[in-house]
Short mmCIF file of C-alpha atoms in Angstrom, two decimals:
data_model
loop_
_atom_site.label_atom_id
_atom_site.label_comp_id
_atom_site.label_asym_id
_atom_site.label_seq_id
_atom_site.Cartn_x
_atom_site.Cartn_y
_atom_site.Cartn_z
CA UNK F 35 -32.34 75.65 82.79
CA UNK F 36 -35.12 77.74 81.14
CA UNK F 37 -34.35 76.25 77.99
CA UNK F 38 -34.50 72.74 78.47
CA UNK F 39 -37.08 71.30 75.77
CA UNK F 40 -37.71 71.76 72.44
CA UNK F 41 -40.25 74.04 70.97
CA UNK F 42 -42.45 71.85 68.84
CA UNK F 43 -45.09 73.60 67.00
CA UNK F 44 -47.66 70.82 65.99
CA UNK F 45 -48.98 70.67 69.40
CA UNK F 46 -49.47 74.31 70.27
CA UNK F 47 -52.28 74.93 67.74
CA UNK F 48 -54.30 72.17 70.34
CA UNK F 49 -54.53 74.67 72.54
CA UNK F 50 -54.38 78.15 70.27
CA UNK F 51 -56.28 79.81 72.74
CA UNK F 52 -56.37 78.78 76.87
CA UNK F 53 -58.62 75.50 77.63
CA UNK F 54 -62.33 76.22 78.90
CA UNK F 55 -64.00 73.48 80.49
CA UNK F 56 -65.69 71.56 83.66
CA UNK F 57 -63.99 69.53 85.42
CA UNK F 58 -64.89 66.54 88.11
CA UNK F 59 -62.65 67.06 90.80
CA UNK F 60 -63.94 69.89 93.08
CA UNK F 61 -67.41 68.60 93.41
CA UNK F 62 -66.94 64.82 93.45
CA UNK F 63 -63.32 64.32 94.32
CA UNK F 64 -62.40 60.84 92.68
CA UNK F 65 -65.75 59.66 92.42
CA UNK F 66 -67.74 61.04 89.64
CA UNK F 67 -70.10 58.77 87.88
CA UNK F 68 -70.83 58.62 84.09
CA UNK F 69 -74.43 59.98 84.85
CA UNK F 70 -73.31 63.11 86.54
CA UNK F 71 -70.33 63.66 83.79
CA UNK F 72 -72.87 63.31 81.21
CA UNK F 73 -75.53 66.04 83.28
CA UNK F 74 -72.87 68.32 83.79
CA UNK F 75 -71.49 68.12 80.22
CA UNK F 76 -75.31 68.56 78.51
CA UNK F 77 -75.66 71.99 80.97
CA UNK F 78 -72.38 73.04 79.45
CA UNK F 79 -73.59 72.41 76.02
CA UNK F 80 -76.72 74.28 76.36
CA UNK F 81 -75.61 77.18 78.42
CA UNK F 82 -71.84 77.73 77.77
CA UNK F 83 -70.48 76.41 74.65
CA UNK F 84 -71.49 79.44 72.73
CA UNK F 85 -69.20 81.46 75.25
CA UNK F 86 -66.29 79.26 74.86
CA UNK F 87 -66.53 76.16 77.37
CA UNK F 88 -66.11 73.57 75.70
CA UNK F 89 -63.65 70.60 77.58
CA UNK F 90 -66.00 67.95 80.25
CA UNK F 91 -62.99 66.61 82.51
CA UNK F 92 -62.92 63.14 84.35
CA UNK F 93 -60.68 63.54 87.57
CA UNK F 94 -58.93 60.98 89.33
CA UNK F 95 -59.61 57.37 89.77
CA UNK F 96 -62.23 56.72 87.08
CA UNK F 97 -60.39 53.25 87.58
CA UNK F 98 -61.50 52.94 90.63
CA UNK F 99 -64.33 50.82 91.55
CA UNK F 100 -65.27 51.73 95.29
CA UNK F 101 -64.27 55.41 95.54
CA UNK F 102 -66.39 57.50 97.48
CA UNK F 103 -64.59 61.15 97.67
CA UNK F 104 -61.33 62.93 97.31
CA UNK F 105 -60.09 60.39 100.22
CA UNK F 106 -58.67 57.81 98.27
CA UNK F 107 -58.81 54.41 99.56
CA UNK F 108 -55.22 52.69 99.36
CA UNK F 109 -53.95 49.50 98.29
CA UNK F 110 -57.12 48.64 96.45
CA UNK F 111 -57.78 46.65 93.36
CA UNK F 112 -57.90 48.83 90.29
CA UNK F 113 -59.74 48.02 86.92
CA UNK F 114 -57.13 47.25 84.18
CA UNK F 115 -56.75 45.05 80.59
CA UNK F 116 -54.48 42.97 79.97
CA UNK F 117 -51.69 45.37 78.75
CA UNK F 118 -50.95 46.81 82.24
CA UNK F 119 -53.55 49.83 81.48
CA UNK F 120 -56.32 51.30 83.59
CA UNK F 121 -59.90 51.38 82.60
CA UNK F 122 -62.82 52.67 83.87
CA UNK F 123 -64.80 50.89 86.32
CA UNK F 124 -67.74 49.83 84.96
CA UNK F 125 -70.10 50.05 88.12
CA UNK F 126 -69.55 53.82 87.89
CA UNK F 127 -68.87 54.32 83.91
CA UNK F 128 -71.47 51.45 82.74
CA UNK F 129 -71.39 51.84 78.86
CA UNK F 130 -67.65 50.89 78.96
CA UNK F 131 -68.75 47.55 79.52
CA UNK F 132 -67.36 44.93 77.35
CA UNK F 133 -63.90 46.60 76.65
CA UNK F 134 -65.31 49.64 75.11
CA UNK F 135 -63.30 52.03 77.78
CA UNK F 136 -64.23 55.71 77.52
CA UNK F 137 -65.34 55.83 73.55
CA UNK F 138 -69.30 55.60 74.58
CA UNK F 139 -68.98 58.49 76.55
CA UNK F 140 -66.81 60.54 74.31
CA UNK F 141 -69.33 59.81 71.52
CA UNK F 142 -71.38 61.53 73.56
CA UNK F 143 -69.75 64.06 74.92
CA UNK F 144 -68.61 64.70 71.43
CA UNK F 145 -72.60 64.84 70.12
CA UNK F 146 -73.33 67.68 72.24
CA UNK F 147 -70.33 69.77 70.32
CA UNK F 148 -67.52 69.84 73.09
CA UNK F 149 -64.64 68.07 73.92
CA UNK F 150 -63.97 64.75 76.22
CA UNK F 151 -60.69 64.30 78.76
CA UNK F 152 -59.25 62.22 81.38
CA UNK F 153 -56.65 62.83 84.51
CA UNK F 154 -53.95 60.44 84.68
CA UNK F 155 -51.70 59.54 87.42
CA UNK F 156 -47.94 59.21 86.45
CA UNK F 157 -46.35 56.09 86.05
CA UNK F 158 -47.57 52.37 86.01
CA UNK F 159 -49.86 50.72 87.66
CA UNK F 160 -48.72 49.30 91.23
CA UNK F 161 -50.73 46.17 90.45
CA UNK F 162 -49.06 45.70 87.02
CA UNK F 163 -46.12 45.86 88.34
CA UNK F 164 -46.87 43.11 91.62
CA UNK F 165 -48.39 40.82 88.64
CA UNK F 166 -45.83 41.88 85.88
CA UNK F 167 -48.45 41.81 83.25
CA UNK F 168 -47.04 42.51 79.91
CA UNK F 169 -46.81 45.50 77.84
CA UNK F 170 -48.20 46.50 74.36
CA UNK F 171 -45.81 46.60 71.69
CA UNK F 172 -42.74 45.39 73.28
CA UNK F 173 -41.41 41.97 75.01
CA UNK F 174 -40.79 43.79 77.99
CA UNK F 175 -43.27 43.27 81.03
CA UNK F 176 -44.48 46.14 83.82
CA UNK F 177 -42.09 45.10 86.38
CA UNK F 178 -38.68 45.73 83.95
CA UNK F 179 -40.14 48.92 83.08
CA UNK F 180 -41.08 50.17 86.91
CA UNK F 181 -39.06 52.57 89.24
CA UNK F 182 -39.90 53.24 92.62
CA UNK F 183 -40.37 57.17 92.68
CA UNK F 184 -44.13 56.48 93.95
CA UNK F 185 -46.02 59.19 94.48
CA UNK F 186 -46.49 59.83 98.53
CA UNK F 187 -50.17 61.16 98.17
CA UNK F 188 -51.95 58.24 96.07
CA UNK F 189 -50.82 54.67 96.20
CA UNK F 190 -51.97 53.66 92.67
CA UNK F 191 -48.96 53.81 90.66
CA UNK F 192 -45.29 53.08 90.54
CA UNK F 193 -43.03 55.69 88.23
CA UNK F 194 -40.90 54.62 85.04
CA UNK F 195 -37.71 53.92 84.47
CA UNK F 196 -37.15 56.70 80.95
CA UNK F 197 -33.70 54.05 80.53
CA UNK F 198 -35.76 51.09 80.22
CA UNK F 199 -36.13 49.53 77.48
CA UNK F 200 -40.33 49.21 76.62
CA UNK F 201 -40.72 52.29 78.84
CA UNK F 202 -41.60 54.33 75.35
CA UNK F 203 -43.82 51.59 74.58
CA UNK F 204 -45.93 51.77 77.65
CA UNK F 205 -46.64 55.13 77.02
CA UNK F 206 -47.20 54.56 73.61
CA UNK F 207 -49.78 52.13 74.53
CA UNK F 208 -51.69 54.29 76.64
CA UNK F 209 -51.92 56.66 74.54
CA UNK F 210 -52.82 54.48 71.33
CA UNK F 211 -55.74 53.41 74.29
CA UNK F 212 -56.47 57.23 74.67
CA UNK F 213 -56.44 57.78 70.76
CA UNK F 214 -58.89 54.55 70.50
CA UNK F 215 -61.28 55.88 73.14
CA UNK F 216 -60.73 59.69 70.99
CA UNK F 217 -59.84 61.65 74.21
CA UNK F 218 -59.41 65.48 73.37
CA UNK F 219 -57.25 66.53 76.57
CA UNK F 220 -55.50 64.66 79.26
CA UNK F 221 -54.27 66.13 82.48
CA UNK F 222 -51.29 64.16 83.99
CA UNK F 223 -50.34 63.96 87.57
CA UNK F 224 -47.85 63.82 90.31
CA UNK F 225 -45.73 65.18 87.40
CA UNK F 226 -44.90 68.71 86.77
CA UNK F 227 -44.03 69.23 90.56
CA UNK F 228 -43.91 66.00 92.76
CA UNK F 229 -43.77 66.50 96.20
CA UNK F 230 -40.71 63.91 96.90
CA UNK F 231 -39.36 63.90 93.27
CA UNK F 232 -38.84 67.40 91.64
CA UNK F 233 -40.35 67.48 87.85
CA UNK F 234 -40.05 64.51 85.67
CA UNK F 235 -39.21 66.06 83.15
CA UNK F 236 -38.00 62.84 80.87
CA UNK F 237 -41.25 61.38 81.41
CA UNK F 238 -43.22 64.44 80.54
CA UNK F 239 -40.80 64.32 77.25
CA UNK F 240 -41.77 60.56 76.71
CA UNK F 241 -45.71 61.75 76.98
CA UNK F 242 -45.49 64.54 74.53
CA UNK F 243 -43.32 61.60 72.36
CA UNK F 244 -46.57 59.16 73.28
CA UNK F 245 -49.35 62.00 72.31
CA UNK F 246 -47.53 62.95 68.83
CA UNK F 247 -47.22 59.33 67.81
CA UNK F 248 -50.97 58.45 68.87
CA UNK F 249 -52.33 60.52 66.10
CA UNK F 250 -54.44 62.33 67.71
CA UNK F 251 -54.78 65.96 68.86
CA UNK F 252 -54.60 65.95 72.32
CA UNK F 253 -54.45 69.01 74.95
CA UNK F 254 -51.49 68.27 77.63
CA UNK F 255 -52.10 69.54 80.84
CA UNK F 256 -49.82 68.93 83.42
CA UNK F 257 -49.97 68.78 87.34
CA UNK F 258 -50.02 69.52 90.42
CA UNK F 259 -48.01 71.95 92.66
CA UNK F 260 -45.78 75.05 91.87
CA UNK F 261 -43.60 73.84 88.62
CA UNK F 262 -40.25 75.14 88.73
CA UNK F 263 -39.54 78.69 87.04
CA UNK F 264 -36.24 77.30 85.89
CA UNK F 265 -38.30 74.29 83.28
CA UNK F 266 -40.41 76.84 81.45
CA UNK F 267 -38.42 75.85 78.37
CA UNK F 268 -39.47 72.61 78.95
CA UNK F 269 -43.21 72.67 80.41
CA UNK F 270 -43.81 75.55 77.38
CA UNK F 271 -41.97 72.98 74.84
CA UNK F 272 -44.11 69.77 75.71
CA UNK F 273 -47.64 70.67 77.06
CA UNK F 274 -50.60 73.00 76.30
CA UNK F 275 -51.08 73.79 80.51
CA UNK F 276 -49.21 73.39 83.66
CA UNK F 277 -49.98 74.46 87.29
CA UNK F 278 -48.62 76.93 88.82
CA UNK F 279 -49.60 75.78 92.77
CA UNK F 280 -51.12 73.12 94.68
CA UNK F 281 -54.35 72.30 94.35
CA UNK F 282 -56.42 75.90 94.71
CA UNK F 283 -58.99 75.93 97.05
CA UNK F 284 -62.10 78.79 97.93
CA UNK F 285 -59.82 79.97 100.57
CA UNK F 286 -58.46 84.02 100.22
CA UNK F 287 -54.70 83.58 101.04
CA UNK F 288 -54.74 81.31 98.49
CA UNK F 289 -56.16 83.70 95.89
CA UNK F 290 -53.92 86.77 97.14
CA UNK F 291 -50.61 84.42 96.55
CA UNK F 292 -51.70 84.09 92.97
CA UNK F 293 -50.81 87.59 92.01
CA UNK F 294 -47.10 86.55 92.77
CA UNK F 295 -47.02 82.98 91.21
CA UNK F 296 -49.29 85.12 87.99
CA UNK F 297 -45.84 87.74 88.68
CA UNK F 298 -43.12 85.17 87.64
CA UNK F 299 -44.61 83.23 85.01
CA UNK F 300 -46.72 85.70 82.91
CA UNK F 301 -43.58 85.66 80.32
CA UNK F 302 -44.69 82.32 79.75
CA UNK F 303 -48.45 83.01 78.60
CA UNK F 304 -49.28 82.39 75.19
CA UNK F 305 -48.84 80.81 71.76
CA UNK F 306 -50.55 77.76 72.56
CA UNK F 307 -48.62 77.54 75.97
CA UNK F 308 -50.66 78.09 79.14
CA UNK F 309 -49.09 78.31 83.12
CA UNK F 310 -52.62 77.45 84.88
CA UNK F 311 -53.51 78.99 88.25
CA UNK F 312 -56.01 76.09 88.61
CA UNK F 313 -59.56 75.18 88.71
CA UNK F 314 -62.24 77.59 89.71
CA UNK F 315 -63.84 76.70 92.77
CA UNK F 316 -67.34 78.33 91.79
CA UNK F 317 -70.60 77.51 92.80
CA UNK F 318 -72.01 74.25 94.62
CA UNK F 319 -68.69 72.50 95.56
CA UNK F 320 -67.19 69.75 97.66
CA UNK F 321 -70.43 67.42 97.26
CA UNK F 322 -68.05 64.25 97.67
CA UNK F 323 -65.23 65.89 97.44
CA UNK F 324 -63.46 66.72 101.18
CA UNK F 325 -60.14 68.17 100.39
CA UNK F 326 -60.26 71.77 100.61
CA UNK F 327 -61.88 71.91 104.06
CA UNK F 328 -66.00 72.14 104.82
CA UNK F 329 -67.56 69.82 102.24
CA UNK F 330 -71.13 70.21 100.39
CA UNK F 331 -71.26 73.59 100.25
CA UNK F 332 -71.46 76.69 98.04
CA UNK F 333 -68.00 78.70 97.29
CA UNK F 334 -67.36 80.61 100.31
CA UNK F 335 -65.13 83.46 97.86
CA UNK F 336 -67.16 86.49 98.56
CA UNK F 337 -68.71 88.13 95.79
CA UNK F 338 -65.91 90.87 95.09
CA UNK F 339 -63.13 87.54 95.68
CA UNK F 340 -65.14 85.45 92.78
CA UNK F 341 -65.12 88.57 90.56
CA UNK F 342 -61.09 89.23 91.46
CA UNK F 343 -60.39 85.50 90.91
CA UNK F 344 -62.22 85.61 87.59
CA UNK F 345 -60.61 88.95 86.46
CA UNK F 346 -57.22 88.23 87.40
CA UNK F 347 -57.98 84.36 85.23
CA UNK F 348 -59.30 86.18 82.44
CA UNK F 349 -56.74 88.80 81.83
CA UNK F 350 -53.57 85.79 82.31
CA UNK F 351 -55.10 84.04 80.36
CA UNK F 352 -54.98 81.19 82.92
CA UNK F 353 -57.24 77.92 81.56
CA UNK F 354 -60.93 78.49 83.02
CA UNK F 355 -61.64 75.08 84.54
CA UNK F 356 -64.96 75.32 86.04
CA UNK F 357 -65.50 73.19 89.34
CA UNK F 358 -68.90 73.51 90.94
CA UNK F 359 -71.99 71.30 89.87
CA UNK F 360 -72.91 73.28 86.74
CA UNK F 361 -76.60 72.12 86.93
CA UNK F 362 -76.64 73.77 90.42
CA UNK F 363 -75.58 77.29 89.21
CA UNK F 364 -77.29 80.56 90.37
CA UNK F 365 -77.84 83.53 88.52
CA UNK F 366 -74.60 85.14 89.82
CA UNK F 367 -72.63 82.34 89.10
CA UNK F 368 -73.85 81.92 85.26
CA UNK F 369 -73.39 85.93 84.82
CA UNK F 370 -69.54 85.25 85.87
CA UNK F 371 -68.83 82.24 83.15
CA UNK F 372 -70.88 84.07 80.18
CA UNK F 373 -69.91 87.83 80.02
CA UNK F 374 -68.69 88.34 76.46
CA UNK F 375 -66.85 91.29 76.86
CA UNK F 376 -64.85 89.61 79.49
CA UNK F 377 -63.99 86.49 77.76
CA UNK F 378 -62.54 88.15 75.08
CA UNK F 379 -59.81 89.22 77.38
CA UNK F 380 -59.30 86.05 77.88
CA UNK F 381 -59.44 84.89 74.19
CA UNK F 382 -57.81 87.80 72.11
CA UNK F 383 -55.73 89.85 75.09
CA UNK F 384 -51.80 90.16 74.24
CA UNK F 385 -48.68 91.15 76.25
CA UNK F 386 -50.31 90.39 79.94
CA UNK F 387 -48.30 91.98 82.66
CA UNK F 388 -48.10 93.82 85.93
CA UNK F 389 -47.92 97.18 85.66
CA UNK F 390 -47.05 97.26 89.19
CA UNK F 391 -47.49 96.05 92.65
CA UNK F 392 -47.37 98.68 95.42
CA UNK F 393 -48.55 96.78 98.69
CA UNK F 394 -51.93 95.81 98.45
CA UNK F 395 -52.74 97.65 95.60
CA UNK F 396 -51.46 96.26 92.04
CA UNK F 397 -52.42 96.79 88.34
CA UNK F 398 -52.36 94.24 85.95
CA UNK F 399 -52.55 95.13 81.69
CA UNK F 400 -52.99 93.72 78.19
CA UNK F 401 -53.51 94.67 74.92
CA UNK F 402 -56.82 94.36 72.54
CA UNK F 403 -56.48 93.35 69.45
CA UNK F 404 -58.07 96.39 67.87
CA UNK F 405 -55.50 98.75 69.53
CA UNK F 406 -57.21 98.91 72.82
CA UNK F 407 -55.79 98.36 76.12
CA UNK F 408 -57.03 96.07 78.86
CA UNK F 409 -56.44 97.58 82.25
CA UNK F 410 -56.94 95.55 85.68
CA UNK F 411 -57.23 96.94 89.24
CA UNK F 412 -56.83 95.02 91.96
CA UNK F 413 -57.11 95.93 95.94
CA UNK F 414 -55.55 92.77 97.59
CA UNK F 415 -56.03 94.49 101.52
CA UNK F 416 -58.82 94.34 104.07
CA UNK F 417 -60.00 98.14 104.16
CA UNK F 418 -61.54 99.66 101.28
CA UNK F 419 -58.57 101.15 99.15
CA UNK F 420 -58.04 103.77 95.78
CA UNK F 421 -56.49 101.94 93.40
CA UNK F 422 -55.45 104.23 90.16
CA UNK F 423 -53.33 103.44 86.67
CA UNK F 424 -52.51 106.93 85.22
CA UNK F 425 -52.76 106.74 81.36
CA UNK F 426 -48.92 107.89 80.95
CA UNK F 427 -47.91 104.57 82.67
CA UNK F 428 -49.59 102.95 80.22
CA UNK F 429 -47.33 105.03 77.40
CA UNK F 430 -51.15 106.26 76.90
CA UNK F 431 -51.38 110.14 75.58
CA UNK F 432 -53.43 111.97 78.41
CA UNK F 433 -57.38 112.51 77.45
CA UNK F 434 -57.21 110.29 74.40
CA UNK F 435 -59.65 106.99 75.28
CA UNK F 436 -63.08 106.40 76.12
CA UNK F 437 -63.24 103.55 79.40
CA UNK F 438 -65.54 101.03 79.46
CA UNK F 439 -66.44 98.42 82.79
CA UNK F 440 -66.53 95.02 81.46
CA UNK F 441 -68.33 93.44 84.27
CA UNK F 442 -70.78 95.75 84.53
CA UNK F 443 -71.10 96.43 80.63
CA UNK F 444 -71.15 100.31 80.68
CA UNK F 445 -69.11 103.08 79.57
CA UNK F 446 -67.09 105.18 82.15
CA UNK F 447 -66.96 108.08 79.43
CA UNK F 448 -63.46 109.59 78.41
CA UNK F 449 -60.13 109.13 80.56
CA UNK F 450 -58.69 112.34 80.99
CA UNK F 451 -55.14 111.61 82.85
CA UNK F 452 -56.15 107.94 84.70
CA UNK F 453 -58.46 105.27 86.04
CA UNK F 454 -58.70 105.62 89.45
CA UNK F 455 -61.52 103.88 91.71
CA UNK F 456 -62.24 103.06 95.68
CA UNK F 457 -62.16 99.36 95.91
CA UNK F 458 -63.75 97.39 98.22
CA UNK F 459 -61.63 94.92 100.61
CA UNK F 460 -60.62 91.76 98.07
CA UNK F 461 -62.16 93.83 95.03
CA UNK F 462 -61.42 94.56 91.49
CA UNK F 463 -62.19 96.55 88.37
CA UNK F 464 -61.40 95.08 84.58
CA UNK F 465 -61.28 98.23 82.32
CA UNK F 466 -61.17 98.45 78.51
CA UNK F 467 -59.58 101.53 77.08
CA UNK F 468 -60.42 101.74 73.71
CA UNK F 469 -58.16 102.79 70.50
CA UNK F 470 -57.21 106.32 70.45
CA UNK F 471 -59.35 108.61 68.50
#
């Protein structure tokens, strides 16, 4: 079923190299304010756009009047026109008073030189639906339209029906809404692995269909949950990003499983296409947010688990979605989103791929664009381990390339036969091996 989808080309150059950005949900669950957004985005713009960052994400239930974490409160009026569309709630997002949705904030947001997005939940709203309120651009109303493939974790939407007729035109409408409010990247939900439903795959189609008749360049990210090897085709054909796993917490069994999801989908990686191992949770995290267990703290990753997460991102090319409070970053934290020679692994690497997995040891690779070779060493045990890559498994002549540590910016001199380095517990080494000569 790999190739179900069709490759369309306009869309990939959205995304021609993997999303950077901050996003909402890891600090403030569904209940981010337009004051912290707009803090959060003006400490990107001064202290990472010229490394790259460049999306400021609004999670979950910006709809949502009375939200007050990652808990979402059920059965609860939601703010919405009068074309069965969610809006933001202006008690929490005040300059869309007076119909003006998101496009005061993205003006802003779009001032400071980045980019503006939203999260979405799949489907229609449940209220639309109980009210059948009508529908832009068709005669048909919300409750024709509706099927009831709910999603069991949040209670705001009902799916649609992709036979119905006006089903295109909902989409459409949001989307036109989207365009309006000039939203750069939109992460959809409860879609590229529901927990009751599989992938919805025709309504994914019908959102690519929605974006490329909006007329506006828009980044497609889909989530949440493990999307199924056999779609690639299609997740690769229709969106910029999709998630590889549940939500990704500061947790280290979770970080160790990566390697294996990174394992089966790194044939996917590339050409505007982007399987995402999820957000980074970095820094000052869970300050309303309590999924993920202890709440209002700093990321309990270790040191050497930050710098594995980060190099293992980096060299997949996974999207870098930051989730900590940026304006509460340390020292150590900063020096992890802003090393240069890092984040052009991440920007201009080629060809990422395990070179092998041997227990808890494994070796990751990629290729420089100037003819060097990216090598990554990973010790995934509990006890200090060697962890080598010998040059001729890299088809590398023996004695031919000077190393260099990326993290810690210094040369390693020349590589006679290998890398090979003692590791501590959870630790890692990125490596650049430069052209021969």
């Amino acid at each position: 079923m790999s190739g179900i989808g069709v490759h369309k080309a306009a869309h990939k150059q959205y995304a021609a190299t993997p999303p950077m950005g901050w996003n909402s949900w890891d600090c403030y669950g569904a209940s981010v304010t337009e004051e912290e957004v707009l803090g959060n985005a003006r400490y990107m713009a001064e202290h990472l756009k010229p490394f790259g960052w460049e999306y400021v994400v609004v999670d979950i239930q910006w709809y949502e009047p009375g939200a007050l974490s990652s808990s979402y409160r059920p059965f609860v009026p939601l703010e919405m026109d009068g074309y069965s569309r969610l809006v933001p709630a202006v008690n929490r997002f005040p300059s869309s008073a007076g119909g003006k949705g998101f496009k005061p904030l993205a003006d802003v947001i779009h001032g400071l030189g980045l980019q503006f997005g939203i999260h979405i939940m799949r489907g229609i709203p449940r209220q639309a639906v109980h009210a059948n309120t009508p529908i832009q651009g068709t005669e048909r109303r919300a409750r024709e339209i509706a099927a009831n493939n709910i999603c069991p974790w949040n209670s705001d939407m009902y799916g649609v029906n992709p036979d119905a007729e006006g089903a295109q035109a909902y989409y459409d409408s949001l989307f036109r809404l989207y365009a309006e409010w000039e939203v750069d990247f939109v992460k959809v939900d409860d879609i590229a692995a529901s927990r009751l439903y599989h992938i919805h795959h025709r309504e994914i189609e019908m959102i690519r269909t929605a974006i490329d008749r909006c007329g506006r360049p828009m980044v497609l990210s889909l989530s949440p949950g493990a999307a199924p090897l056999e779609y690639g085709g299609l997740l690769a054909g229709n969106a910029n990003m999709w998630r590889m796993t549940d939500d990704f917490w500061d947790v280290w069994p979770l970080l160790k499983d990566m390697f294996g999801r990174c394992e089966q989908w790194y044939p996917f990686v590339g050409n505007g296409s982007w399987p995402d191992c999820d957000m980074l949770p970095l820094g000052h995290i869970g300050l309303r947010s309590v999924d993920g267990g202890a709440s209002n703290r700093q990321t309990r990753f270790t040191p050497e688990e930050q710098q594995t997460m980060m190099t293992l991102w980096n060299l997949f090319r996974s999207p870098l979605m930051f989730g900590g409070e940026l304006r509460d970053n340390d020292a150590w934290t900063l020096s992890l989103l802003t090393n240069e020679e890092v984040l052009a692994v991440h920007r201009d690497g080629r060809g990422a791929r395990p070179l092998y997995r041997r227990e808890d040891r494994t070796v990751w690779t990629s290729l420089a664009p100037d003819g060097g070779v990216y090598v990554a060493l990973f010790n995934l045990g509990d006890a200090p381990a060697e962890v080598s890559a010998e040059l001729a498994e890299l088809g590398l002549a023996p004695g031919t390339r000077e190393a260099r540590d990326l993290w810690a910016r210094r040369s390693l001199g020349r590589v006679e036969d290998g890398l090979r380095f003692t590791l501590p517990p959870h630790g890692s080494k990125l490596v650049k091996l430069a052209p021969e000569g």
